[in-house]
Coordinates of N, CA, C and O in Angstrom, one line a residue:
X19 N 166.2 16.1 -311.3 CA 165.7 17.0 -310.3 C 164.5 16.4 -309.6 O 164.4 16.8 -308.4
X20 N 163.6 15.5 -309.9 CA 162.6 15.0 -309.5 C 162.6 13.4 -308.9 O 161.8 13.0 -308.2
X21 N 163.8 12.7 -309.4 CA 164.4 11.5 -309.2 C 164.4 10.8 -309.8 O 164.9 9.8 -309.4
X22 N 163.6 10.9 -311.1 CA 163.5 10.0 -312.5 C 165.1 9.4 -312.8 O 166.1 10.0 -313.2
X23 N 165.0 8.4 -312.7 CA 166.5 8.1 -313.1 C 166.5 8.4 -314.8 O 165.5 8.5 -315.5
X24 N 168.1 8.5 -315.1 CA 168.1 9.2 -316.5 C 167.8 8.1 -317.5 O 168.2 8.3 -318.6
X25 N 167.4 7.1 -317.2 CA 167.9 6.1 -318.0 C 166.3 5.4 -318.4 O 166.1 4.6 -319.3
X26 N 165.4 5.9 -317.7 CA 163.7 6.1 -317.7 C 163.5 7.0 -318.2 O 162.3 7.4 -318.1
X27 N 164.3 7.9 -318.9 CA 164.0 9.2 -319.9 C 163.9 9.0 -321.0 O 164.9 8.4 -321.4
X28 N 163.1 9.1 -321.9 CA 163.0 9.2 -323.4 C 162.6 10.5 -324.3 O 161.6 11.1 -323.9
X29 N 163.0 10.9 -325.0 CA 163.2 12.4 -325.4 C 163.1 11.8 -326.9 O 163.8 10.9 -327.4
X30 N 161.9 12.7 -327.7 CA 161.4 12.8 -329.2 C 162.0 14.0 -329.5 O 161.4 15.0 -329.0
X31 N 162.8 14.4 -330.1 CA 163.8 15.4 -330.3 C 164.0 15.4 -331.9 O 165.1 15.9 -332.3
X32 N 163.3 15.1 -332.5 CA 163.0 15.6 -334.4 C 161.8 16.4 -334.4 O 162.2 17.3 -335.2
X33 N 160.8 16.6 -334.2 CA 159.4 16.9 -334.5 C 160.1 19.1 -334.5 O 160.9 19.8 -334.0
X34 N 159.1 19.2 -335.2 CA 159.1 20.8 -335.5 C 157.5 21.6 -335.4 O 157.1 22.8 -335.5
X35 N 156.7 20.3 -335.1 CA 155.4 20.6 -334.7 C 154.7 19.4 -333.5 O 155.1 18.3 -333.1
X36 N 153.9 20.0 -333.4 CA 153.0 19.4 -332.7 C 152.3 18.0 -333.3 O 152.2 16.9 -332.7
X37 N 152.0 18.1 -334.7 CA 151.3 16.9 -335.0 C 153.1 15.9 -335.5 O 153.2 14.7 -335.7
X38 N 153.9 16.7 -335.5 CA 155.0 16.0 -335.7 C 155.2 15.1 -334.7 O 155.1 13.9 -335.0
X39 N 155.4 15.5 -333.7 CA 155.7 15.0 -332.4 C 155.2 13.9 -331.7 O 155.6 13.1 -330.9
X40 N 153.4 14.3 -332.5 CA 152.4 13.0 -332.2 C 153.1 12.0 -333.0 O 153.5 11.0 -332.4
X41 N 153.3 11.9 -334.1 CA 153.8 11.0 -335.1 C 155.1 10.4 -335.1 O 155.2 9.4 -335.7
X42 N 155.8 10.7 -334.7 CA 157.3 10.6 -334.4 C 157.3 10.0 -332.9 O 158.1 9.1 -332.7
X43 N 156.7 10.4 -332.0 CA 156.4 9.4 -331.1 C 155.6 8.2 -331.1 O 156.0 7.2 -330.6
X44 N 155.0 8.4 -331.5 CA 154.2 6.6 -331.8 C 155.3 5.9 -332.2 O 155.6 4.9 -331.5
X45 N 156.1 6.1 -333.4 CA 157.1 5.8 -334.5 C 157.8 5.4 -333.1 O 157.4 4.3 -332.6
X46 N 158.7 6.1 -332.6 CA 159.5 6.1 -331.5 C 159.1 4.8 -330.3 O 159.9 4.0 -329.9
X47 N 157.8 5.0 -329.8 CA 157.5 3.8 -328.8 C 157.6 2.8 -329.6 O 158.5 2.1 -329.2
X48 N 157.1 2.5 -330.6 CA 157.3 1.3 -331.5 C 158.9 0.5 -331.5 O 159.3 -0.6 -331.4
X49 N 159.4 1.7 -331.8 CA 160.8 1.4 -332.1 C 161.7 0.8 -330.6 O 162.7 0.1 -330.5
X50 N 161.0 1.6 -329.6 CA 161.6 1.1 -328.1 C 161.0 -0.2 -327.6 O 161.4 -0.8 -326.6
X51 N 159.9 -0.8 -328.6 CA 159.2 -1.8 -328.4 C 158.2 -2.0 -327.0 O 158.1 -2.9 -326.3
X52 N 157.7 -0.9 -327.1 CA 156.6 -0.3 -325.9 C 155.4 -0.3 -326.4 O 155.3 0.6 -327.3
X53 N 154.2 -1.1 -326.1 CA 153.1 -1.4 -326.3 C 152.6 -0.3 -326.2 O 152.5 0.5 -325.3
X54 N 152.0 -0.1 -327.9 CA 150.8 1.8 -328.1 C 149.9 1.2 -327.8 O 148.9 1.7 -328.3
X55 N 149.6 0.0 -327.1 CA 147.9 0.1 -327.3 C 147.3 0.5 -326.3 O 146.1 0.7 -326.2
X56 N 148.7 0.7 -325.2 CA 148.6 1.2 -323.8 C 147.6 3.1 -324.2 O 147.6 3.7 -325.3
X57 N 147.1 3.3 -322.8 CA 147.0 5.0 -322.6 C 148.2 5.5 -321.9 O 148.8 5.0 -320.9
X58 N 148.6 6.4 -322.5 CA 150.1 7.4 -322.2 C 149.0 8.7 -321.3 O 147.8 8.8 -321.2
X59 N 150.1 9.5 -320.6 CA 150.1 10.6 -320.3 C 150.2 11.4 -321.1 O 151.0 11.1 -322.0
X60 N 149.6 12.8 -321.3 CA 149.7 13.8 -322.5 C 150.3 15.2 -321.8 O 149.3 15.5 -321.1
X61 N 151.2 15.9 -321.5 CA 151.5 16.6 -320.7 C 151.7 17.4 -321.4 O 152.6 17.2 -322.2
X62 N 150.9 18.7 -321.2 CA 151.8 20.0 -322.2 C 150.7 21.1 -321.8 O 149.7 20.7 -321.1
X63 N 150.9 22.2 -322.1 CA 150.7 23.6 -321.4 C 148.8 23.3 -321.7 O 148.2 22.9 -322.6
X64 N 148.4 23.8 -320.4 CA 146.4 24.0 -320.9 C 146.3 24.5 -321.8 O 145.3 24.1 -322.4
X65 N 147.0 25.8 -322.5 CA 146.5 26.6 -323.6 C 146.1 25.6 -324.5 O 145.0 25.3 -325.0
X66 N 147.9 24.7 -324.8 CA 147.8 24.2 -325.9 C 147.2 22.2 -326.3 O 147.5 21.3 -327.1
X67 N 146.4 22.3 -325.0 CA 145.7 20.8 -324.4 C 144.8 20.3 -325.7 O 144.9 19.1 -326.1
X68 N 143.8 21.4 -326.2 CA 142.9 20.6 -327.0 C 143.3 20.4 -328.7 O 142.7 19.8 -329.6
X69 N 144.6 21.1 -328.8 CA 145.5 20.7 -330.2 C 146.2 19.5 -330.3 O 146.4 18.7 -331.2
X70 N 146.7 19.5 -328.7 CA 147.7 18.1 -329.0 C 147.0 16.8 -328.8 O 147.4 15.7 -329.2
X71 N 145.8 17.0 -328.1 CA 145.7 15.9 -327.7 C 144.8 15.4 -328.9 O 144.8 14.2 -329.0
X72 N 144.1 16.0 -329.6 CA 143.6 16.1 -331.4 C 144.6 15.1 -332.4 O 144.3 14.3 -333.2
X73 N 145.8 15.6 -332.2 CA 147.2 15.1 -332.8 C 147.6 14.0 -332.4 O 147.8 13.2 -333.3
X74 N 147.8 13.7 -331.3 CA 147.8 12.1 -330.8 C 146.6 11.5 -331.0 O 146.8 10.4 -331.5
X75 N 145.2 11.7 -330.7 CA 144.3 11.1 -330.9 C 143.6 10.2 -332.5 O 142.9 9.2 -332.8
X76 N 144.4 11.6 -333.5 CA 144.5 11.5 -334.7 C 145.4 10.3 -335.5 O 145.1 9.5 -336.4
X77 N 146.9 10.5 -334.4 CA 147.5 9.1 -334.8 C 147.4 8.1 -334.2 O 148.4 7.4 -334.3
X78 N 146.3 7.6 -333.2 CA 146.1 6.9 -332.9 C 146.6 6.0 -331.6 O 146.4 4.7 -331.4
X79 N 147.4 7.3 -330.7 CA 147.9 7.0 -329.7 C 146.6 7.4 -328.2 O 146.1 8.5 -328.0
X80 N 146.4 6.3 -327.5 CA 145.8 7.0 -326.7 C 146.2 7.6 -325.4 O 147.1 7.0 -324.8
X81 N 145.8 8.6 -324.9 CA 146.5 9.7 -324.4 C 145.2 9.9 -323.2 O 144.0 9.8 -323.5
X82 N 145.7 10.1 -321.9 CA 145.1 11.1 -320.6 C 145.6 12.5 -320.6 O 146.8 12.5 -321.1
X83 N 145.2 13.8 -320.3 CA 145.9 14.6 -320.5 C 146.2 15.4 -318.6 O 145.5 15.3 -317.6
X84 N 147.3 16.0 -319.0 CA 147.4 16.2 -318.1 C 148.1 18.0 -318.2 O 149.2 18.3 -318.4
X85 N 147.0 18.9 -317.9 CA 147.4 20.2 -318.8 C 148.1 20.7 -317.1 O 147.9 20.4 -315.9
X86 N 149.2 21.8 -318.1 CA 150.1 22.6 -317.0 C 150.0 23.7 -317.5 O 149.5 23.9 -318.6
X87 N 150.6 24.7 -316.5 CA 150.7 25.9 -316.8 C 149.5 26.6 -317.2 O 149.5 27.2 -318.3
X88 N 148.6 26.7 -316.5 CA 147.8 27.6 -316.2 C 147.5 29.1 -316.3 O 148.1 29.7 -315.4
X89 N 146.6 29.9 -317.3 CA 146.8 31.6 -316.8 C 145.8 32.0 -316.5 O 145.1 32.8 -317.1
X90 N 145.8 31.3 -315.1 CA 144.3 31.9 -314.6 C 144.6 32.5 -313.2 O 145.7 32.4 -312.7
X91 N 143.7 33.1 -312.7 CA 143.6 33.7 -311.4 C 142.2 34.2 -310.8 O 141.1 34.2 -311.4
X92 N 142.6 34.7 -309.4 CA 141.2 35.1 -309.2 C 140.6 36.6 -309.7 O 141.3 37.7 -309.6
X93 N 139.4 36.5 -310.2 CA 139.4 38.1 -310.7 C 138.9 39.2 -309.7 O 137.8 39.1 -309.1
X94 N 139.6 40.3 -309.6 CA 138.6 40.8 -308.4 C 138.3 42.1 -309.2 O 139.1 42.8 -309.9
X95 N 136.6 42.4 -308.9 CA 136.0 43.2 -309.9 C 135.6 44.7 -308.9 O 134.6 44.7 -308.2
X96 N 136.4 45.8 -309.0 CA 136.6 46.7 -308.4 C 137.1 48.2 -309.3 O 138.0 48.2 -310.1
X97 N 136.2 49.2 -309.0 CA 136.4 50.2 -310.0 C 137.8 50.5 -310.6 O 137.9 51.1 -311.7
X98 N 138.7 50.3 -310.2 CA 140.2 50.5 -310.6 C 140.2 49.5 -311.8 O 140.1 50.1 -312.9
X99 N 140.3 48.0 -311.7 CA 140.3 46.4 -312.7 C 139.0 47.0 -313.7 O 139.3 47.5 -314.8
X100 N 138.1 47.0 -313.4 CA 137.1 48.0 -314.6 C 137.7 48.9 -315.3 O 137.5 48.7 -316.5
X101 N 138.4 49.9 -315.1 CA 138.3 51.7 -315.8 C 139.7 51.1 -316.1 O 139.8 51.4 -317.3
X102 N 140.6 50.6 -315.8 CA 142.2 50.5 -316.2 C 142.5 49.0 -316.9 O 142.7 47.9 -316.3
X103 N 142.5 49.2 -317.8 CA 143.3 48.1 -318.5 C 144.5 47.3 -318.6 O 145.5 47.9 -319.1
X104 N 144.7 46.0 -318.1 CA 145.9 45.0 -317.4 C 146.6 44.6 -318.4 O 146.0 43.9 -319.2
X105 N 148.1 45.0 -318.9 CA 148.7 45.4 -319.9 C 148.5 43.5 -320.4 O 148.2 43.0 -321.5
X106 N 148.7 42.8 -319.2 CA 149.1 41.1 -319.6 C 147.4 40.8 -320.2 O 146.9 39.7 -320.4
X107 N 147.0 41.4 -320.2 CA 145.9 41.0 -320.8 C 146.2 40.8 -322.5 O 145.4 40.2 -323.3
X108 N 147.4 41.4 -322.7 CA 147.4 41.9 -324.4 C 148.3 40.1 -324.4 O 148.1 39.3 -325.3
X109 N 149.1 39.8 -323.1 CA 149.8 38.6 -323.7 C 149.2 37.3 -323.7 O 149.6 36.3 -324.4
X110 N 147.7 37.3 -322.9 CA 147.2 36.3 -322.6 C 146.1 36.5 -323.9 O 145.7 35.4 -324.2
X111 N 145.5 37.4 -324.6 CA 144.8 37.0 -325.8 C 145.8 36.9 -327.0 O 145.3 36.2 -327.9
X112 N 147.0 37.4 -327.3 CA 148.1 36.9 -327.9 C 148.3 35.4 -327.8 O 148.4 34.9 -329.0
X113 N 148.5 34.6 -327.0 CA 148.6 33.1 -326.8 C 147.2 32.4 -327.2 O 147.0 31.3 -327.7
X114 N 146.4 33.1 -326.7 CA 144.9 32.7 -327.5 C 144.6 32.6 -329.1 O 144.5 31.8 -330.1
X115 N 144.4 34.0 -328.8 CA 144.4 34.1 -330.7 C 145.1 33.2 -331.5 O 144.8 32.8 -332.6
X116 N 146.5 33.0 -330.6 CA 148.0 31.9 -332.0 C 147.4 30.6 -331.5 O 147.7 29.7 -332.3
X117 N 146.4 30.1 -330.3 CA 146.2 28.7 -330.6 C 144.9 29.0 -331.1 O 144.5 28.0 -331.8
X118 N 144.4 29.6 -331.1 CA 142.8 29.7 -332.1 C 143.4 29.2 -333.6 O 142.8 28.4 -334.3
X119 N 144.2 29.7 -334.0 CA 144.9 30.0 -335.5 C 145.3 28.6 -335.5 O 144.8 27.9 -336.3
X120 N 146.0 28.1 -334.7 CA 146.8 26.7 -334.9 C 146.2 25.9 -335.0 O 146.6 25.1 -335.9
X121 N 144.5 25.6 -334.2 CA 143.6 25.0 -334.6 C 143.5 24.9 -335.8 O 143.9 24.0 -336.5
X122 N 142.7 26.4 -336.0 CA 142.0 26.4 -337.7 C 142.8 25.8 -338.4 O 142.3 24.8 -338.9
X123 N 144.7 26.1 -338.8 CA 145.7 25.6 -339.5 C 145.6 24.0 -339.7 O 145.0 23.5 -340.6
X124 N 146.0 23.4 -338.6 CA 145.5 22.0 -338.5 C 144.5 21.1 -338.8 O 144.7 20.0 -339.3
X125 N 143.2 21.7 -338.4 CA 142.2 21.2 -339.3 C 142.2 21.3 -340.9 O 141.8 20.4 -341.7
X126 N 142.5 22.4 -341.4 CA 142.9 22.6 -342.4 C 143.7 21.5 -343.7 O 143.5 20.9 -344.8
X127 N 144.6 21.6 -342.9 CA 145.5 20.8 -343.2 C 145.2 19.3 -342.9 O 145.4 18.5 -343.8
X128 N 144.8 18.9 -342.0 CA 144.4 17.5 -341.6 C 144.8 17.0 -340.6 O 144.1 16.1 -340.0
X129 N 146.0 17.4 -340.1 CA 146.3 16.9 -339.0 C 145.3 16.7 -337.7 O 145.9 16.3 -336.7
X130 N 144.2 16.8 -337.6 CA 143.4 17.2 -336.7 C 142.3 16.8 -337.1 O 141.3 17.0 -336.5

């Protein structure tokens, strides 16, 4: 769709997590015989920017990031947006709260 020929595609397709992914990709360039000592691109949603790039950092891939997907906007502060409550509000501290948690989990655990 963008003009990447398919054949410049590489796809990590085992991982079931995030710090998996970091790890299994290093594994993976290695294996394609592509120099880690290079900086990669880190591309993955802003929510979830300061977990992954923790996870690659951790295994020692170095990474630029490059966050997408954004949920921001402009706010406009007007008695209606005050007195009434924006139902997406419940989905956008929902996505917060589970990477708050993912954090803590990961440190936890180590990955991070």
């Amino acid at each position: 769709m963008t003009g990447v020929p398919a054949e410049d595609i590489m796809i990590e397709d085992q991982s079931k997590n995030t710090y998996e992914n970091s790890l299994f990709t290093k594994t993976f360039l290695k294996e394609k015989g592509i120099d880690i000592d290079q900086e990669f691109i880190l591309i993955t949603s802003a929510f979830h920017m300061k977990r992954a790039q923790a996870c690659f950092d951790k295994v020692g891939l170095a990474t630029e990031s490059f966050p997408t997907d954004y949920y921001s906007h402009d706010t406009k502060y007007d008695i209606p947006t005050l007195l009434f409550p924006d139902p997406y509000s419940i989905f956008i501290w929902h996505k917060l709260s589970k990477e708050w948690i993912g954090i803590l989990v990961y440190k936890l655990v180590g990955y991070i």
